[in-house]
Tab-separated table of C-alpha atoms and ligand atoms in Angstrom:
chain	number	residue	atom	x	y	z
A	419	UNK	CA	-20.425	-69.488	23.693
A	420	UNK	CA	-23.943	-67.453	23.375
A	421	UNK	CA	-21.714	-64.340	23.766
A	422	UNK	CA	-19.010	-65.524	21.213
A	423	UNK	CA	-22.193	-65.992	18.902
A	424	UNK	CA	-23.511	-62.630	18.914
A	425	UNK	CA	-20.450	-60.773	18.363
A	426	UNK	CA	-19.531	-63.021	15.278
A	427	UNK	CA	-22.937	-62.129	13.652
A	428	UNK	CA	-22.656	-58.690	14.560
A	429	UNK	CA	-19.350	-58.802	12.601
A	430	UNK	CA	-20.603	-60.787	10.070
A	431	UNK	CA	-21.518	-57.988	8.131
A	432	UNK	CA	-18.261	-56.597	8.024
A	433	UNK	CA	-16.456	-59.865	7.462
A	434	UNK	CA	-18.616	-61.693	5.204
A	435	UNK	CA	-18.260	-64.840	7.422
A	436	UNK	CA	-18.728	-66.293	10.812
A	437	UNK	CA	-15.672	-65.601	13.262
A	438	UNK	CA	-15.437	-68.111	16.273
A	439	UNK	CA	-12.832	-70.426	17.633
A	440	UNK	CA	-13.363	-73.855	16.498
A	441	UNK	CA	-12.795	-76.615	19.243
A	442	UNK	CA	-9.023	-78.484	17.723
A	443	UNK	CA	-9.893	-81.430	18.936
A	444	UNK	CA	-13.285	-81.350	16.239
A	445	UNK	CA	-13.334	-83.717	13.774
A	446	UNK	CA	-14.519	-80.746	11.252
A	447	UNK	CA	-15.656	-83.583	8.614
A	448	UNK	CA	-17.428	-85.684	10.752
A	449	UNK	CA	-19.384	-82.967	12.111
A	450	UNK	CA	-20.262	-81.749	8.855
A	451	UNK	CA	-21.312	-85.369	7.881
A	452	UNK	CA	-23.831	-85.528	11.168
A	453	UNK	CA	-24.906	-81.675	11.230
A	454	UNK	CA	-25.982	-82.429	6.952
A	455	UNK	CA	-28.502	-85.554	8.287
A	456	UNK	CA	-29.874	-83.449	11.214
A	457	UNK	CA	-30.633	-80.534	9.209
A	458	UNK	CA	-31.874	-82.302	6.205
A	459	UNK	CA	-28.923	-80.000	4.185
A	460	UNK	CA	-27.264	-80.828	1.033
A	461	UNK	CA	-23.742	-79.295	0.101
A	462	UNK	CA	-23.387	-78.206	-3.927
A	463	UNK	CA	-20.117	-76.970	-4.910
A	464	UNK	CA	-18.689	-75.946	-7.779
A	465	UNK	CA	-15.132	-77.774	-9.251
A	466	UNK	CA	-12.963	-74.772	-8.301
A	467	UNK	CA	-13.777	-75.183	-4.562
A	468	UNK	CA	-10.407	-76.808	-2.709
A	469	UNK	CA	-10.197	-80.310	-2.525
A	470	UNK	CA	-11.797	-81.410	0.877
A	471	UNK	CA	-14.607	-78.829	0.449
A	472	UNK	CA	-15.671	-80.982	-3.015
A	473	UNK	CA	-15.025	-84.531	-1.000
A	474	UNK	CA	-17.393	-83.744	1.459
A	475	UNK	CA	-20.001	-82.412	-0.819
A	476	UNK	CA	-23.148	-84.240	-2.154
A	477	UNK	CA	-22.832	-82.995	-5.694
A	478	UNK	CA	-19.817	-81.209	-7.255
A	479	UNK	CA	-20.812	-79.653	-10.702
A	480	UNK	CA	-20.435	-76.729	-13.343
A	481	UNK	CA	-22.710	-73.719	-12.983
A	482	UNK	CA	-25.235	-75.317	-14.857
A	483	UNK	CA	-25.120	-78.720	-13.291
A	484	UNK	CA	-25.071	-77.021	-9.700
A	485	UNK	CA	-28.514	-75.208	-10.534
A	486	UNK	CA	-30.265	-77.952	-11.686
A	487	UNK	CA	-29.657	-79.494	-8.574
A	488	UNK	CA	-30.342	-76.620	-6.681
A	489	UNK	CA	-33.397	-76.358	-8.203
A	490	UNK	CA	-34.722	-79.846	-7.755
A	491	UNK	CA	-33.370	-80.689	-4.015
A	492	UNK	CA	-35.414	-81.449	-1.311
A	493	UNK	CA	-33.445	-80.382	1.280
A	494	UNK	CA	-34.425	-77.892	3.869
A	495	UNK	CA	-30.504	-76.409	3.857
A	496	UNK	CA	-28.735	-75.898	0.552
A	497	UNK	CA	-24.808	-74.945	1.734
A	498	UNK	CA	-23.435	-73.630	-1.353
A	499	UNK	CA	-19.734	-73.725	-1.545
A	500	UNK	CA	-19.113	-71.614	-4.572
A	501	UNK	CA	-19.539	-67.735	-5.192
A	502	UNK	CA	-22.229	-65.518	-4.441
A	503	UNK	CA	-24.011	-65.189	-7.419
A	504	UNK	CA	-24.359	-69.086	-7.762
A	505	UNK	CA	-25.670	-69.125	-4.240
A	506	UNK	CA	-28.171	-66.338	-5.223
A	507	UNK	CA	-29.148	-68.419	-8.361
A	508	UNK	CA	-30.100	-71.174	-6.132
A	509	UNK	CA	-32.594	-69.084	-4.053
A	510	UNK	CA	-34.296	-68.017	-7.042
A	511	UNK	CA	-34.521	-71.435	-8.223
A	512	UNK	CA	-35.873	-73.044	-4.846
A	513	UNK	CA	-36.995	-69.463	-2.953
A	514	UNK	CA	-38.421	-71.986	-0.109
A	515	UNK	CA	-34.897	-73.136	0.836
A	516	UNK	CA	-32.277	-71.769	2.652
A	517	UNK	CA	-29.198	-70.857	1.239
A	518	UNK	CA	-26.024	-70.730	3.028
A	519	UNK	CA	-22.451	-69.231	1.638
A	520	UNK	CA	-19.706	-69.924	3.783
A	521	UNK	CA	-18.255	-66.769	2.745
A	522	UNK	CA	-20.390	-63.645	1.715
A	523	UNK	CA	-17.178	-61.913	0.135
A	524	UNK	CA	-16.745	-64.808	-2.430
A	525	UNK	CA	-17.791	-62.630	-5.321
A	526	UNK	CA	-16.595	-62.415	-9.279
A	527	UNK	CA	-15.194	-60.200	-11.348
A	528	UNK	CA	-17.387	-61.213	-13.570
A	529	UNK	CA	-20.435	-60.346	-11.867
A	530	UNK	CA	-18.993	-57.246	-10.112
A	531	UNK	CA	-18.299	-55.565	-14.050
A	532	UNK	CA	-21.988	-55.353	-14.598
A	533	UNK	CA	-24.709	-53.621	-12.176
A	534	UNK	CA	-28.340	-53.646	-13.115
A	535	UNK	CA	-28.453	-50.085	-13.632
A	536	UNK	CA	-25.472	-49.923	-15.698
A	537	UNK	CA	-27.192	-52.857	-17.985
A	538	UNK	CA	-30.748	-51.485	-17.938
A	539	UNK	CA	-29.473	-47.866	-19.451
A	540	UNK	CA	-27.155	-49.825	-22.207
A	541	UNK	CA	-30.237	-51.910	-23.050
A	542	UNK	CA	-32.285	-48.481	-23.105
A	543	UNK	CA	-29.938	-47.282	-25.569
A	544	UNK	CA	-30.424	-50.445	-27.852
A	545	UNK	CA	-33.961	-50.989	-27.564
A	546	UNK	CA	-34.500	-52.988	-30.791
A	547	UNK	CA	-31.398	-55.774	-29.217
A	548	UNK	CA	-32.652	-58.487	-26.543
A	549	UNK	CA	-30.148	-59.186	-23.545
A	550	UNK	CA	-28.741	-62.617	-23.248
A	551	UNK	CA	-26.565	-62.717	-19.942
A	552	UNK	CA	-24.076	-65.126	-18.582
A	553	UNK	CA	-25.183	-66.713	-14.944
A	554	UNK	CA	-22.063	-64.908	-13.562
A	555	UNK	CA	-24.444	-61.856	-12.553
A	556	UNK	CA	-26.333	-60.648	-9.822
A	557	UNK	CA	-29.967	-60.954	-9.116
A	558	UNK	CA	-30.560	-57.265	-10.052
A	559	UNK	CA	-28.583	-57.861	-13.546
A	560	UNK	CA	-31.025	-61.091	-14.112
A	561	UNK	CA	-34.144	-58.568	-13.683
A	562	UNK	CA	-33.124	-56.856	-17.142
A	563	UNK	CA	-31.901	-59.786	-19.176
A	564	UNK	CA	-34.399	-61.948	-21.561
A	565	UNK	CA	-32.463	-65.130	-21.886
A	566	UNK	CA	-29.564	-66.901	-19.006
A	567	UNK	CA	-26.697	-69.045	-20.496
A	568	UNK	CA	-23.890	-70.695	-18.860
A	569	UNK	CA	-20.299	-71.461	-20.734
A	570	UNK	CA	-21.964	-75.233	-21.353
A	571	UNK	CA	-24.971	-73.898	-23.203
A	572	UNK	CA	-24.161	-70.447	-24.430
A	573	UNK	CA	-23.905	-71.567	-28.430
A	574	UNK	CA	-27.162	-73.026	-27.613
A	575	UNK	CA	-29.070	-70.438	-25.825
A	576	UNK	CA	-27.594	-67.590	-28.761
A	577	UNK	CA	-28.483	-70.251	-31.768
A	578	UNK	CA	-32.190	-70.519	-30.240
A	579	UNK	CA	-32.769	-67.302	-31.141
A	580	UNK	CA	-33.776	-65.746	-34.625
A	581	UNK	CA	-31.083	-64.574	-36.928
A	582	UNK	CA	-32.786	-61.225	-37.313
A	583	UNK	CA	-32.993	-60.756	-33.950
A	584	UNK	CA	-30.045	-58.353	-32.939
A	585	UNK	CA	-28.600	-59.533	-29.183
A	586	UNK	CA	-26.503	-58.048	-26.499
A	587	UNK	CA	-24.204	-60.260	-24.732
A	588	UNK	CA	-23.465	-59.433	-21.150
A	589	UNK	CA	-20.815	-59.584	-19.296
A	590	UNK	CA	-18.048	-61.838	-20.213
A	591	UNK	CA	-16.407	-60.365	-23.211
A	592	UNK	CA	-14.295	-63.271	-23.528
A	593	UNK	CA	-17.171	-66.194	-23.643
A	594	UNK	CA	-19.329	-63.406	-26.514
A	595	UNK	CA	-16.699	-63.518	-28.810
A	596	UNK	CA	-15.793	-67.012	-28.756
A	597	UNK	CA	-20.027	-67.548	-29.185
A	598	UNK	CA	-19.701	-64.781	-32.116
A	599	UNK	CA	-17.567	-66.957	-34.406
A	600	UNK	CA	-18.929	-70.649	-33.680
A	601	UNK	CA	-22.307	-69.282	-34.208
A	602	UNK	CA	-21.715	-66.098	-36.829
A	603	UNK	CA	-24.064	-63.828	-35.164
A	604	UNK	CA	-22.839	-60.388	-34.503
A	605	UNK	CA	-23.535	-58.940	-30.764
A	606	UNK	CA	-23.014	-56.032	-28.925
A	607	UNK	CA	-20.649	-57.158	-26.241
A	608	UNK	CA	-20.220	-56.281	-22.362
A	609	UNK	CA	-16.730	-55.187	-21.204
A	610	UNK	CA	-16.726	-57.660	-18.860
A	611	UNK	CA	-13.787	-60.532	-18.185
A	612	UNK	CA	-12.816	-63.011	-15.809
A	613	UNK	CA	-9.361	-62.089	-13.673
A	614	UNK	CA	-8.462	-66.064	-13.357
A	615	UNK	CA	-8.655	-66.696	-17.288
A	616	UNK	CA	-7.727	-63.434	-18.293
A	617	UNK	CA	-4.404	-64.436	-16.645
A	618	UNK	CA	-3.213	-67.046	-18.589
A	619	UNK	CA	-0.193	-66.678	-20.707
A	620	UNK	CA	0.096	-67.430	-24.128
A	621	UNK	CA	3.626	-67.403	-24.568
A	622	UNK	CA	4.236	-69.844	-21.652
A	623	UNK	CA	0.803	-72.548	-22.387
A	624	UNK	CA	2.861	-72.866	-26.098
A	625	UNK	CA	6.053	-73.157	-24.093
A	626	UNK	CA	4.739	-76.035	-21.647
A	627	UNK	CA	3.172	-77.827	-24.871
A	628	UNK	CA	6.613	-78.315	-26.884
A	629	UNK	CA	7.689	-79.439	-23.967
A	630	UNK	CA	4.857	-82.219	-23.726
A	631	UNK	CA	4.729	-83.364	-27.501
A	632	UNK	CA	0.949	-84.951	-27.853
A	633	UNK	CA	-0.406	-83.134	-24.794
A	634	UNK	CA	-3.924	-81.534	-26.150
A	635	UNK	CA	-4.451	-77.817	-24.407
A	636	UNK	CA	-7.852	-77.786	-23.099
A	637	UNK	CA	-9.244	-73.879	-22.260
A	638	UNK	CA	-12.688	-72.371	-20.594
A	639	UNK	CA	-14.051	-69.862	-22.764
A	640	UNK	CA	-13.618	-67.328	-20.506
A	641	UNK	CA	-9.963	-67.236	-21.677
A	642	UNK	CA	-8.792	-64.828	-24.484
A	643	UNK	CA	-9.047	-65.627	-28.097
A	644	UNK	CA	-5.656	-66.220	-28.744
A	645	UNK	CA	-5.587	-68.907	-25.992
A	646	UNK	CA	-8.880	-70.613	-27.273
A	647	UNK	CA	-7.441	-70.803	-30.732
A	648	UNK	CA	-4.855	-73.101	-29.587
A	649	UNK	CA	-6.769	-75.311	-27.571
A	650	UNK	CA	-8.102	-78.681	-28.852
A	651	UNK	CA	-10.984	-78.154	-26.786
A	652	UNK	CA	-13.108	-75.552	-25.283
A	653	UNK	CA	-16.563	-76.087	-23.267
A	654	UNK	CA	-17.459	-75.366	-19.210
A	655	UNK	CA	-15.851	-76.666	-15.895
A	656	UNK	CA	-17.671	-80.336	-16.654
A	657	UNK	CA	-17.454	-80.276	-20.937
A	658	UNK	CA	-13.198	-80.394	-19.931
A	659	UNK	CA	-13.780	-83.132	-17.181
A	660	UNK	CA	-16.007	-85.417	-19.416
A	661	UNK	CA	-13.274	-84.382	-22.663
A	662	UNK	CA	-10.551	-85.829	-20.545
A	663	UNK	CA	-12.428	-89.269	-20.077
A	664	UNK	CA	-13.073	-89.681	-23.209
A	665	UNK	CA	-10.164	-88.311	-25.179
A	666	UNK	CA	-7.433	-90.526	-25.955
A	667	UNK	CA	-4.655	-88.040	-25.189
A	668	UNK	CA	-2.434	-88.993	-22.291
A	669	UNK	CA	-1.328	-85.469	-21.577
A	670	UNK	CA	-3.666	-82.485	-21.096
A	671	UNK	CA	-2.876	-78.612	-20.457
A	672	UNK	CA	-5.435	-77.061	-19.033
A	673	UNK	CA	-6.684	-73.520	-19.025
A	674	UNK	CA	-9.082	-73.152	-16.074
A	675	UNK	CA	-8.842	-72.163	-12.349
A	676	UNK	CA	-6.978	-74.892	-10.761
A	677	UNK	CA	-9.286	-76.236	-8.654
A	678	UNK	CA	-10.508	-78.443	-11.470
A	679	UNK	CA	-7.943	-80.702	-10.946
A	680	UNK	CA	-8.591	-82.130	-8.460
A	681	UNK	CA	-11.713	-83.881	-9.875
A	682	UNK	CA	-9.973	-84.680	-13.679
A	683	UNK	CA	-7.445	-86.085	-11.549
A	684	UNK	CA	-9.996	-88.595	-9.916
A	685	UNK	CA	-11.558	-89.443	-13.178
A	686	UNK	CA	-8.284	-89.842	-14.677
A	687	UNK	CA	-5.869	-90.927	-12.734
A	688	UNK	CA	-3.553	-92.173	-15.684
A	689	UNK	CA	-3.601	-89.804	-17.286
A	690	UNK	CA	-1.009	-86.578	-16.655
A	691	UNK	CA	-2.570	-83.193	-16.555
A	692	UNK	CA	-0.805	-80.295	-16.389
A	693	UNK	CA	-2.250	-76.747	-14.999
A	694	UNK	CA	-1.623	-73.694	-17.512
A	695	UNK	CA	0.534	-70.986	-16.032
A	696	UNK	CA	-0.607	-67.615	-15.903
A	697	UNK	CA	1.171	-64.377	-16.854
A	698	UNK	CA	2.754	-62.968	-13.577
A	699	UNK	CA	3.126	-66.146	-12.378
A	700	UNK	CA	6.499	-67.363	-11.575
A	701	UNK	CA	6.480	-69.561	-8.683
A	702	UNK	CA	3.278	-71.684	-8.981
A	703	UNK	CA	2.202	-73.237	-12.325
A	704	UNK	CA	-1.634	-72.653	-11.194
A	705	UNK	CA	-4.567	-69.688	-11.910
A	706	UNK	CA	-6.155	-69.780	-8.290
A	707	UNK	CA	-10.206	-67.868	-8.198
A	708	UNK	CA	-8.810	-65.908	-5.359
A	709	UNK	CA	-13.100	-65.100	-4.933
A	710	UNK	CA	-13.445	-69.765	-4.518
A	711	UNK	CA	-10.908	-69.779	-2.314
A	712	UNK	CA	-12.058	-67.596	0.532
A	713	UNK	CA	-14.425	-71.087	1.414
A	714	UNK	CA	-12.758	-73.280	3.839
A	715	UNK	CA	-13.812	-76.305	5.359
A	716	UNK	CA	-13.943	-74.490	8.454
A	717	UNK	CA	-16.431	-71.790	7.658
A	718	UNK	CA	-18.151	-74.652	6.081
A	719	UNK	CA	-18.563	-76.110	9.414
A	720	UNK	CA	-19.645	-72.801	11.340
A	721	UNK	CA	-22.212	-71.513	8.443
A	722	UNK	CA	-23.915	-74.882	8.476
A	723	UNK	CA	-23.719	-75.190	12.367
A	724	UNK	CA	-25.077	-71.473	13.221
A	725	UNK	CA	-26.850	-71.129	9.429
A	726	UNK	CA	-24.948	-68.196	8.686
A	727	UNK	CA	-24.475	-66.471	6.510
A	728	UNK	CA	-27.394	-66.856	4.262
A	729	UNK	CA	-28.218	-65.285	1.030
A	730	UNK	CA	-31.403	-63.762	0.509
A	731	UNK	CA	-32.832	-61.875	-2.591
A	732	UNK	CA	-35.828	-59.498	-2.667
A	733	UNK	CA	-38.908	-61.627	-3.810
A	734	UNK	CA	-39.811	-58.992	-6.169
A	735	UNK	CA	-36.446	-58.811	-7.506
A	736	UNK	CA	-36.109	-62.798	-7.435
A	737	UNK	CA	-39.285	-63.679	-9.932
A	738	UNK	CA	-38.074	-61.180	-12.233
A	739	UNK	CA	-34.674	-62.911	-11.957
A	740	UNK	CA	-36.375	-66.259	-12.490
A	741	UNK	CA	-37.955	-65.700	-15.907
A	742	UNK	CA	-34.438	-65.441	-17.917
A	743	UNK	CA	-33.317	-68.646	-16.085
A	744	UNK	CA	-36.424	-70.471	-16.700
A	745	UNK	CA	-35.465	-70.114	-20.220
A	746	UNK	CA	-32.549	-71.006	-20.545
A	747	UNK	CA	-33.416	-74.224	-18.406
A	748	UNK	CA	-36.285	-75.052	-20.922
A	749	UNK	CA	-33.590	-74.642	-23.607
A	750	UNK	CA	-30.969	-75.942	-22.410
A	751	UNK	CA	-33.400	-79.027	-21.472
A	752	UNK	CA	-34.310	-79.637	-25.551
B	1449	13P	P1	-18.667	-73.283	-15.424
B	1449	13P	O1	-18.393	-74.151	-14.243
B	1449	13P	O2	-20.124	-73.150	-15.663
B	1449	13P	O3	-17.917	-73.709	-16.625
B	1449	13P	O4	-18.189	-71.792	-15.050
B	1449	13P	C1	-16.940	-71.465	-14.662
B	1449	13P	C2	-16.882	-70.294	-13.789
B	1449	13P	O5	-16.134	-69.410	-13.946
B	1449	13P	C3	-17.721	-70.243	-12.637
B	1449	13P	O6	-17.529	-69.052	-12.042
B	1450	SF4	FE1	-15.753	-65.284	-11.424
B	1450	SF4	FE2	-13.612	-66.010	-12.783
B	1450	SF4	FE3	-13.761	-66.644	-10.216
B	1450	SF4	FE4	-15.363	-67.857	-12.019
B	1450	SF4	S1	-13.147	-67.998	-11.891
B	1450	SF4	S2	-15.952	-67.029	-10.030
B	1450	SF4	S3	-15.717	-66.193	-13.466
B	1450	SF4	S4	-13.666	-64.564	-11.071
């Protein structure tokens, strides 16, 4: 076993995640349940993680939701079953505690369309225009942005800030427009987009809705601008989840990564909701975060058994990061 061991951390570099042979006659879940008490860990994971990864976890939230709690836990162990940069959030929040990915390769396009270097020579160029980034960035983008927002507090975060005061909005092209017009403020917008809600298909969403007459089409805004102008209602992962509850629609389309639906689906069991298909995609109805859904239960098990791998950032690097998150917090918290 001690052998095993060392050559799955030796290749852990290459393959992002532990490799060893898991005992089939395990109950994965109940181990998980007794290695969480032992080790004083808590599991966050975000609402596009597979089904039995958000059963088993203590708190299942939207990026937002997932670093407050990361933030305030008092756990020794935070597993986060998500992507890397929410992981990485997490450490700067709560440096003290260690933070476990099951997967290292569970990045985002996101994130991976915006380097710090890249953003610190764009802001050089624009020196009289602050930097307001989306979470979906790395530590090192984080260093050179003033103000953090997530898709649930973005109109807040850019209305917080004078209306002289010119802005660049990094990197989610999608989510800065869709803040342009509810707010009116002009920005200077990052490139950036989301592969999952980039894929969705206009064409087939209005399609699916004559078919449901009185469905509402629910969208992240993430998604293009011609799919948000059709939707009913636009917010982050949990804004859709609580719209559902309290909507009285019986039918919902909905234009996020899958995953969601799982939770909606426990909220609202009566109610029918229906996953918007995505361009290319002919033989499932679903957008799949193909970055989510390298976590498995498995490598759940194995990270929090061997507490590996874990995400570290440079403290130097990390209390830069902190400031811009700070503020949104405080803002977000008025
Ligand atoms: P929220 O859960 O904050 O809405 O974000 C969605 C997302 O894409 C996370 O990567
Ligand atoms: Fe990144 Fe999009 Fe996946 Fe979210 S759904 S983690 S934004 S690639």
């Amino acid at each position: 076993m001690e052998e095993q061991l060392n050559l799955a951390k030796a290749n852990l570099k290459k393959d992002g995640f532990l490799k060893l042979k898991l005992d089939p006659s395990l109950n994965i879940i109940e181990e998980i349940k007794r290695l969480k008490t032992e080790k004083n860990a808590v599991i966050l994971a975000h609402y596009y993680q597979v089904p039995e990864i958000q059963d088993i976890a203590d708190y299942v939230g939207d990026s937002l939701g997932l670093s407050q709690m990361a933030s305030k836990t008092s756990a020794d162990i935070i597993v986060f079953a998500g992507v890397h940069f929410m992981a990485e959030t997490a450490k700067i929040l709560n440096p003290s505690k260690k933070v476990l990915l099951p997967d290292l390769n569970a990045g985002c396009s996101l994130a991976e369309s915006c380097s710090g270097e890249d953003l610190k020579a764009f802001r050089d160029q624009h020196p009289d225009h602050i930097v307001v980034t989306y979470i979906n960035t790395s530590a090192d983008v984080k260093v050179y942005s003033d103000l953090v927002c997530t898709s649930s507090n973005a109109e807040k975060i850019i209305n917080s800030i004078p209306k002289d005061q010119k802005i660049i909005f990094a990197p989610d092209k999608n989510l800065g427009k869709y803040i342009m017009e509810r707010t009116g403020r002009d920005m200077l917008l990052w490139d950036g987009a989301c592969v999952v809600h980039e894929a969705f298909s206009l064409d087939k969403i209005v399609a699916l809705y004559n078919q449901h007459p009185g469905a509402k089409i629910i969208a992240h805004p993430e998604s293009e601008s011609h799919i948000l102008r059709v939707a009913s209602y636009v917010g982050s992962t949990a804004g859709m989840i609580d719209f559902v509850k309290q909507d009285n629609a019986q039918k919902f389309i909905v234009a996020t990564e899958a995953g969601i639906l799982h939770k909606m689906k426990q909220e609202v069991p009566e109610k029918e909701l229906i996953a918007a298909p995505a361009k290319e995609d002919n033989t499932c109805a679903c957008s799949e975060c193909a970055f989510m859904r390298l976590n498995t239960l498995e490598k759940l098990y194995l990270c929090l058994k061997h507490e590996l791998p874990e995400v570290t950032v440079d403290p130097e690097i990390s209390k830069k990061a902190l400031l811009p998150i700070e503020r949104m917090m405080e803002i977000s918290a008025r």
